Amino acid sequence: AGVTTHANPRTRRVAMEMLSKLSLQGGDTCTFFMLDAAFVRKFPGKNLPFFQEIRDHYTTEEPLVEVALDYADVVKGTHIETTLAVSHRWMQPDDPDPDGEQLKALKDFLNSPAGQKIERVWIDSACMPQDIPKGSRSAEDAAAFKRMLKEVNRLYLGTTVLILLDLSYVSRFWTQFESWLSMQFATPDGLKPAVGTENERHHIVCIQNAAEQSELHEKMLIQSWATKTPEQAHAFLSKPDVTVTNQGDKDLQLPKIKALDATVQGAFGDISRSLEDELAASEAAAARAEAEARQAASVAAAAREAKKEHAHAIAIGAIPAIMRQWGVAWGSLSMSDVPELVLQLSGGGDKQKEQAAAALAKLAYYNADRVAIAKAGGIAPL
């Protein structure tokens, strides 16, 4: 369902656009293609297709997801909970999983409690352009493959790792390198063993003949790699009995092993500097906001005082005029006159009421007097 049997010009154009994005970007970020885990969980076939087939033919499902990964993501563990990298051995030079046992183990893991939160899956055969048959890979695909291969250690340091362990797994360079990476975690002081700590993030599933003594093989793999330092890992993987299909891959990755401690430390340093910059910017913004708040409060206080002075000016200007109009002496009033004025306000004639109101308004200028007037039964207009 949804599978296109032949690539068309639009598909080729989309493929080229995808490849153009697959590069090292600013800030030492590498973009990888990954499979949507939902696609893998429900995939009906015996084994996963190669990358080019998924990219070019599964255009309805669009299972390939682009994920940018830098060393800041690695040391912060940004993708550990949601991203799975698979470490496995190719059973044949042109087919990593001829009998489908690897895909079955992968699907079982994704559907288990340990794999339920996984949203993306990286596995080399389905996520990197393959040259199968030999010579069929385009120049653009070959360049993309080379860029990803150079940075693949980020995946095994910065994600959850599923190790599909068969009897020949421990003789291969790539699988042992991946195992070692999966059993480490990044600290400001470099790589440290993750096995047995809260930072443990690898899972081992024994397949093929290794399944018969799975506990033994799992224990041996952990004992071989869990506590090795970068220097020890480099020395072990350099030996000629650790085989690799392409010697150039081994030559490319071995120097990186020795440099991993420094790389991780540098990433932590970059994060620390970034956090310090963010903190300084935040403190500066807070200081500006505080100064603006103080200024706003000062303006508001000045406005309130101006309003009060304006009201006072009106009161001392308007009330004497009213009092003079009705013959009320300004200096002759006191709070002792309130009861009489209240009586005039409630029971006198119109002129008496207006005189009483004017007198009470004068006496009610202060809050305390206003309360007293109110208690006496008078309403003193301001």
Short mmCIF file of C-alpha atoms in Angstrom, two decimals:
data_model
loop_
_atom_site.label_atom_id
_atom_site.label_comp_id
_atom_site.label_asym_id
_atom_site.label_seq_id
_atom_site.Cartn_x
_atom_site.Cartn_y
_atom_site.Cartn_z
CA ALA A 1 0.00 0.00 0.00
CA GLY A 2 1.38 3.37 -0.97
CA VAL A 3 4.49 1.88 -2.60
CA THR A 4 5.48 3.33 -5.97
CA THR A 5 7.06 0.73 -8.22
CA HIS A 6 9.04 3.10 -10.44
CA ALA A 7 10.89 6.29 -9.63
CA ASN A 8 9.69 9.36 -11.54
CA PRO A 9 11.26 12.79 -12.22
CA ARG A 10 9.54 14.30 -9.18
CA THR A 11 10.88 11.52 -6.96
CA ARG A 12 14.38 12.09 -8.29
CA ARG A 13 14.09 15.83 -7.64
CA VAL A 14 12.93 15.22 -4.07
CA ALA A 15 15.81 12.80 -3.57
CA MET A 16 18.32 15.38 -4.74
CA GLU A 17 16.82 17.99 -2.42
CA MET A 18 17.12 15.58 0.49
CA LEU A 19 20.74 14.82 -0.31
CA SER A 20 21.60 18.50 -0.61
CA LYS A 21 20.51 18.95 3.01
CA LEU A 22 22.57 16.02 4.20
CA SER A 23 25.76 17.82 5.06
CA LEU A 24 27.86 19.28 7.81
CA GLN A 25 26.35 22.62 8.65
CA GLY A 26 27.43 25.60 10.72
CA GLY A 27 28.19 24.81 14.32
CA ASP A 28 29.55 21.34 13.45
CA THR A 29 26.08 19.85 12.98
CA CYS A 30 25.61 16.75 10.85
CA THR A 31 22.22 15.85 9.40
CA PHE A 32 21.32 12.16 9.34
CA PHE A 33 18.40 10.33 7.79
CA MET A 34 16.44 8.10 10.16
CA LEU A 35 13.40 5.89 9.84
CA ASP A 36 10.12 6.76 11.49
CA ALA A 37 9.80 4.07 14.18
CA ALA A 38 6.10 3.62 13.36
CA PHE A 39 7.09 2.62 9.81
CA VAL A 40 9.50 -0.02 11.17
CA ARG A 41 7.00 -1.36 13.72
CA LYS A 42 4.39 -2.11 11.06
CA PHE A 43 6.68 -2.93 8.12
CA PRO A 44 5.25 -6.11 6.55
CA GLY A 45 8.32 -7.35 4.68
CA LYS A 46 10.92 -9.89 5.80
CA ASN A 47 13.75 -7.35 5.86
CA LEU A 48 14.14 -3.61 5.46
CA PRO A 49 14.87 -2.22 1.99
CA PHE A 50 18.03 -0.27 1.32
CA PHE A 51 18.05 3.50 1.67
CA GLN A 52 17.63 4.32 -2.03
CA GLU A 53 14.57 2.11 -2.35
CA ILE A 54 12.93 3.65 0.71
CA ARG A 55 13.72 7.17 -0.47
CA ASP A 56 12.67 6.69 -4.08
CA HIS A 57 9.72 4.30 -3.81
CA TYR A 58 8.03 4.76 -0.42
CA THR A 59 6.86 8.25 -1.29
CA THR A 60 3.41 7.95 0.30
CA GLU A 61 4.62 6.83 3.73
CA GLU A 62 7.60 9.24 3.72
CA PRO A 63 9.35 7.17 6.42
CA LEU A 64 12.71 9.00 6.25
CA VAL A 65 13.18 11.74 8.84
CA GLU A 66 16.03 14.28 8.89
CA VAL A 67 17.71 14.77 12.25
CA ALA A 68 20.50 17.30 12.85
CA LEU A 69 22.96 16.08 15.47
CA ASP A 70 25.86 17.99 17.00
CA TYR A 71 28.08 17.19 19.95
CA ALA A 72 26.05 19.46 22.21
CA ASP A 73 23.11 17.08 21.57
CA VAL A 74 25.38 14.14 22.31
CA VAL A 75 26.66 15.35 25.67
CA LYS A 76 23.22 16.61 26.76
CA GLY A 77 21.56 13.32 25.78
CA THR A 78 18.97 15.18 23.71
CA HIS A 79 18.01 12.16 21.58
CA ILE A 80 18.55 9.23 23.95
CA GLU A 81 14.93 8.72 24.93
CA THR A 82 13.44 8.95 21.43
CA THR A 83 16.14 7.73 19.01
CA LEU A 84 17.50 4.23 18.51
CA ALA A 85 20.72 3.34 16.67
CA VAL A 86 21.12 -0.30 15.68
CA SER A 87 24.50 -2.02 15.90
CA HIS A 88 24.53 -5.16 13.75
CA ARG A 89 26.71 -7.22 11.47
CA TRP A 90 26.03 -7.61 7.77
CA MET A 91 25.39 -11.35 7.34
CA GLN A 92 26.38 -11.18 3.67
CA PRO A 93 28.41 -8.55 1.78
CA ASP A 94 25.32 -7.48 -0.16
CA ASP A 95 22.59 -8.29 2.39
CA PRO A 96 22.72 -7.53 6.11
CA ASP A 97 19.61 -9.55 7.00
CA PRO A 98 18.87 -12.30 4.47
CA ASP A 99 16.61 -14.36 6.76
CA GLY A 100 14.89 -11.37 8.43
CA GLU A 101 16.00 -12.29 11.94
CA GLN A 102 17.50 -8.82 12.53
CA LEU A 103 14.29 -7.02 11.55
CA LYS A 104 12.27 -9.38 13.74
CA ALA A 105 14.52 -8.62 16.73
CA LEU A 106 14.32 -4.89 16.00
CA LYS A 107 10.51 -4.92 15.79
CA ASP A 108 10.27 -6.98 18.97
CA PHE A 109 12.40 -4.42 20.78
CA LEU A 110 10.42 -1.45 19.46
CA ASN A 111 7.20 -3.08 20.66
CA SER A 112 8.63 -3.93 24.08
CA PRO A 113 8.36 -1.64 27.15
CA ALA A 114 12.00 -0.60 26.64
CA GLY A 115 11.33 0.55 23.09
CA GLN A 116 7.89 2.12 23.31
CA LYS A 117 9.20 5.70 23.53
CA ILE A 118 11.43 5.33 20.47
CA GLU A 119 10.27 7.62 17.64
CA ARG A 120 13.18 7.28 15.18
CA VAL A 121 15.46 4.41 14.16
CA TRP A 122 18.90 4.60 12.55
CA ILE A 123 20.28 1.51 10.86
CA ASP A 124 23.02 1.85 8.27
CA SER A 125 21.53 -0.19 5.43
CA ALA A 126 18.24 1.73 5.43
CA CYS A 127 19.52 5.16 6.43
CA MET A 128 22.67 5.58 4.32
CA PRO A 129 22.98 5.32 0.51
CA GLN A 130 24.31 1.85 -0.34
CA ASP A 131 26.47 0.86 -3.32
CA ILE A 132 24.59 -2.34 -4.12
CA PRO A 133 25.04 -3.60 -6.74
CA LYS A 134 28.61 -2.34 -6.86
CA GLY A 135 28.96 0.83 -8.89
CA SER A 136 25.26 1.71 -8.79
CA ARG A 137 25.53 4.49 -6.21
CA SER A 138 25.40 8.00 -7.68
CA ALA A 139 28.06 10.62 -7.00
CA GLU A 140 25.62 12.57 -4.83
CA ASP A 141 24.74 9.45 -2.84
CA ALA A 142 28.41 8.57 -2.42
CA ALA A 143 29.19 12.05 -1.07
CA ALA A 144 26.27 11.84 1.37
CA PHE A 145 27.42 8.40 2.54
CA LYS A 146 30.93 9.68 3.13
CA ARG A 147 29.74 12.67 5.15
CA MET A 148 27.57 10.55 7.43
CA LEU A 149 30.13 7.79 7.87
CA LYS A 150 32.67 10.33 9.10
CA GLU A 151 30.36 11.41 11.94
CA VAL A 152 28.59 8.13 12.73
CA ASN A 153 30.18 7.91 16.19
CA ARG A 154 27.78 10.67 17.29
CA LEU A 155 24.88 8.28 16.85
CA TYR A 156 26.30 5.58 19.10
CA LEU A 157 27.31 8.11 21.76
CA GLY A 158 24.11 10.14 21.70
CA THR A 159 21.21 7.70 21.32
CA THR A 160 19.82 4.50 22.76
CA VAL A 161 21.64 1.59 21.10
CA LEU A 162 20.27 -1.84 20.21
CA ILE A 163 23.05 -4.41 19.78
CA LEU A 164 22.09 -7.41 17.65
CA LEU A 165 24.73 -9.85 18.81
CA ASP A 166 25.65 -12.91 16.73
CA LEU A 167 28.71 -15.14 17.04
CA SER A 168 30.79 -13.15 14.54
CA TYR A 169 29.84 -9.74 15.96
CA VAL A 170 32.89 -9.64 18.25
CA SER A 171 35.36 -10.08 15.41
CA ARG A 172 34.37 -6.99 13.44
CA PHE A 173 35.75 -3.47 13.77
CA TRP A 174 32.53 -1.53 13.33
CA THR A 175 30.40 -3.63 15.67
CA GLN A 176 32.96 -3.57 18.48
CA PHE A 177 33.54 0.15 18.03
CA GLU A 178 29.78 0.73 18.24
CA SER A 179 29.50 -1.49 21.32
CA TRP A 180 32.18 0.46 23.13
CA LEU A 181 30.57 3.80 22.27
CA SER A 182 27.15 2.55 23.43
CA MET A 183 28.56 1.65 26.86
CA GLN A 184 30.03 5.12 27.55
CA PHE A 185 28.50 8.40 28.58
CA ALA A 186 29.80 11.92 28.21
CA THR A 187 31.01 13.97 31.19
CA PRO A 188 32.90 17.28 31.45
CA ASP A 189 36.01 15.15 32.06
CA GLY A 190 35.50 12.98 28.97
CA LEU A 191 33.96 9.55 28.48
CA LYS A 192 33.09 7.38 31.47
CA PRO A 193 31.58 3.85 31.74
CA ALA A 194 27.78 3.92 31.65
CA VAL A 195 27.11 0.25 32.44
CA GLY A 196 25.55 -0.16 35.87
CA THR A 197 24.73 3.54 36.19
CA GLU A 198 21.62 5.60 35.50
CA ASN A 199 23.27 6.59 32.21
CA GLU A 200 23.21 3.06 30.79
CA ARG A 201 21.54 3.16 27.38
CA HIS A 202 22.48 -0.01 25.48
CA HIS A 203 20.33 -3.12 24.98
CA ILE A 204 21.69 -6.45 23.78
CA VAL A 205 19.61 -9.01 21.88
CA CYS A 206 21.38 -12.23 20.94
CA ILE A 207 20.43 -13.60 17.52
CA GLN A 208 21.34 -16.52 15.30
CA ASN A 209 23.52 -19.09 17.12
CA ALA A 210 24.41 -16.64 19.89
CA ALA A 211 20.82 -16.94 21.16
CA GLU A 212 21.58 -20.43 22.51
CA GLN A 213 23.87 -18.99 25.23
CA SER A 214 22.64 -15.44 25.28
CA GLU A 215 23.58 -14.64 28.88
CA LEU A 216 27.15 -15.81 28.35
CA HIS A 217 27.64 -13.86 25.12
CA GLU A 218 26.05 -10.73 26.57
CA LYS A 219 28.25 -10.90 29.67
CA MET A 220 31.40 -11.37 27.58
CA LEU A 221 30.61 -8.38 25.37
CA ILE A 222 30.00 -6.12 28.36
CA GLN A 223 33.16 -7.30 30.11
CA SER A 224 35.16 -6.64 26.94
CA TRP A 225 34.03 -3.06 26.41
CA ALA A 226 32.23 -1.47 29.34
CA THR A 227 35.26 -0.10 31.19
CA LYS A 228 37.77 0.50 28.40
CA THR A 229 39.20 4.00 28.14
CA PRO A 230 39.56 5.64 24.72
CA GLU A 231 43.23 4.73 24.72
CA GLN A 232 42.46 1.07 25.52
CA ALA A 233 39.69 0.94 22.93
CA HIS A 234 42.05 2.38 20.33
CA ALA A 235 44.75 -0.16 21.14
CA PHE A 236 42.32 -3.09 20.95
CA LEU A 237 40.62 -2.02 17.73
CA SER A 238 43.96 -1.33 16.06
CA LYS A 239 44.91 -5.01 16.19
CA PRO A 240 44.87 -6.90 12.85
CA ASP A 241 42.48 -9.58 14.13
CA VAL A 242 39.74 -6.94 14.35
CA THR A 243 38.52 -7.17 10.78
CA VAL A 244 36.84 -4.61 8.57
CA THR A 245 35.56 -4.81 5.00
CA ASN A 246 37.01 -1.44 4.04
CA GLN A 247 40.36 -0.70 5.70
CA GLY A 248 39.79 2.98 4.95
CA ASP A 249 36.89 3.00 7.44
CA LYS A 250 39.21 1.75 10.17
CA ASP A 251 41.89 4.27 9.26
CA LEU A 252 39.30 7.07 9.38
CA GLN A 253 37.77 6.16 12.74
CA LEU A 254 40.80 5.09 14.80
CA PRO A 255 42.24 8.63 15.23
CA LYS A 256 38.79 9.83 16.32
CA ILE A 257 38.77 7.33 19.19
CA LYS A 258 41.83 8.88 20.81
CA ALA A 259 40.37 12.35 20.35
CA LEU A 260 36.92 11.56 21.77
CA ASP A 261 37.73 12.70 25.32
CA ALA A 262 38.91 16.06 24.04
CA THR A 263 35.92 16.30 21.69
CA VAL A 264 33.46 15.65 24.52
CA GLN A 265 35.24 18.05 26.86
CA GLY A 266 35.16 20.71 24.14
CA ALA A 267 31.41 20.20 23.68
CA PHE A 268 30.83 20.67 27.40
CA GLY A 269 32.99 23.80 27.26
CA ASP A 270 30.91 25.16 24.38
CA ILE A 271 27.70 24.49 26.33
CA SER A 272 29.12 26.17 29.43
CA ARG A 273 30.10 29.26 27.46
CA SER A 274 26.71 29.32 25.78
CA LEU A 275 24.95 29.10 29.14
CA GLU A 276 27.13 31.89 30.53
CA ASP A 277 26.25 34.07 27.54
CA GLU A 278 22.56 33.29 27.98
CA LEU A 279 22.80 34.06 31.72
CA ALA A 280 24.54 37.36 31.08
CA ALA A 281 21.93 38.31 28.48
CA SER A 282 19.13 37.31 30.84
CA GLU A 283 20.58 39.32 33.71
CA ALA A 284 20.99 42.35 31.44
CA ALA A 285 17.39 42.01 30.26
CA ALA A 286 16.20 41.69 33.88
CA ALA A 287 18.16 44.80 34.85
CA ARG A 288 16.62 46.73 31.95
CA ALA A 289 13.16 45.53 32.91
CA GLU A 290 13.74 46.52 36.54
CA ALA A 291 14.93 49.99 35.52
CA GLU A 292 11.92 50.39 33.23
CA ALA A 293 9.61 49.27 36.04
CA ARG A 294 11.17 51.77 38.43
CA GLN A 295 10.78 54.51 35.84
CA ALA A 296 7.16 53.55 35.21
CA ALA A 297 6.46 53.53 38.96
CA SER A 298 8.06 56.95 39.28
CA VAL A 299 5.95 58.31 36.43
CA ALA A 300 2.80 56.83 37.96
CA ALA A 301 3.63 58.31 41.37
CA ALA A 302 4.24 61.70 39.79
CA ALA A 303 0.92 61.46 37.96
CA ARG A 304 -0.91 60.58 41.18
CA GLU A 305 0.72 63.51 43.00
CA ALA A 306 -0.15 65.85 40.13
CA LYS A 307 -3.75 64.65 40.25
CA LYS A 308 -3.86 65.18 43.99
CA GLU A 309 -2.41 68.69 43.69
CA HIS A 310 -4.87 69.47 40.91
CA ALA A 311 -7.77 68.31 43.07
CA HIS A 312 -6.42 70.34 45.99
CA ALA A 313 -6.12 73.42 43.78
CA ILE A 314 -9.68 73.01 42.65
CA ALA A 315 -10.86 72.48 46.20
CA ILE A 316 -9.14 75.52 47.70
CA GLY A 317 -10.16 77.60 44.72
CA ALA A 318 -13.75 76.43 44.14
CA ILE A 319 -14.98 75.82 47.68
CA PRO A 320 -14.28 79.34 49.02
CA ALA A 321 -16.06 80.75 45.97
CA ILE A 322 -19.15 78.63 46.73
CA MET A 323 -18.95 79.58 50.37
CA ARG A 324 -18.67 83.25 49.52
CA GLN A 325 -21.65 82.88 47.20
CA TRP A 326 -23.75 81.57 50.06
CA GLY A 327 -22.24 83.68 52.77
CA VAL A 328 -20.38 80.92 54.53
CA ALA A 329 -17.25 82.16 56.34
CA TRP A 330 -14.16 80.11 55.36
CA GLY A 331 -12.31 80.39 58.65
CA SER A 332 -15.36 80.03 60.91
CA LEU A 333 -16.04 76.32 60.15
CA SER A 334 -14.87 73.43 62.29
CA MET A 335 -15.75 69.77 62.78
CA SER A 336 -17.99 70.77 65.66
CA ASP A 337 -20.30 72.31 63.04
CA VAL A 338 -20.85 68.95 61.31
CA PRO A 339 -24.00 67.87 63.21
CA GLU A 340 -25.73 71.15 62.45
CA LEU A 341 -24.64 71.10 58.83
CA VAL A 342 -25.92 67.51 58.46
CA LEU A 343 -29.30 68.60 59.80
CA GLN A 344 -29.39 71.46 57.29
CA LEU A 345 -28.38 69.05 54.51
CA SER A 346 -31.21 66.68 55.31
CA GLY A 347 -33.95 69.01 56.43
CA GLY A 348 -33.26 72.58 55.36
CA GLY A 349 -34.40 74.47 52.35
CA ASP A 350 -32.64 74.34 49.03
CA LYS A 351 -30.36 77.25 49.83
CA GLN A 352 -29.51 75.80 53.26
CA LYS A 353 -28.77 72.42 51.71
CA GLU A 354 -26.41 73.95 49.17
CA GLN A 355 -24.67 76.00 51.90
CA ALA A 356 -24.38 72.93 54.12
CA ALA A 357 -23.01 70.87 51.20
CA ALA A 358 -20.41 73.52 50.43
CA ALA A 359 -19.36 73.69 54.09
CA LEU A 360 -19.17 69.91 54.43
CA ALA A 361 -17.12 69.72 51.20
CA LYS A 362 -14.60 72.08 52.72
CA LEU A 363 -14.43 70.13 55.96
CA ALA A 364 -14.15 66.78 54.12
CA TYR A 365 -10.91 67.62 52.34
CA TYR A 366 -8.96 65.27 54.60
CA ASN A 367 -9.79 61.56 54.62
CA ALA A 368 -10.17 61.32 58.38
CA ASP A 369 -12.68 64.18 58.42
CA ARG A 370 -14.51 62.67 55.46
CA VAL A 371 -15.03 59.45 57.43
CA ALA A 372 -16.30 61.38 60.43
CA ILE A 373 -18.76 63.32 58.27
CA ALA A 374 -20.00 60.10 56.68
CA LYS A 375 -20.53 58.55 60.11
CA ALA A 376 -22.53 61.64 61.13
CA GLY A 377 -24.87 61.01 58.23
CA GLY A 378 -23.58 63.56 55.78
CA ILE A 379 -22.37 62.91 52.28
CA ALA A 380 -19.53 65.27 51.53
CA PRO A 381 -18.94 65.75 47.83
CA LEU A 382 -15.36 66.25 46.69
#
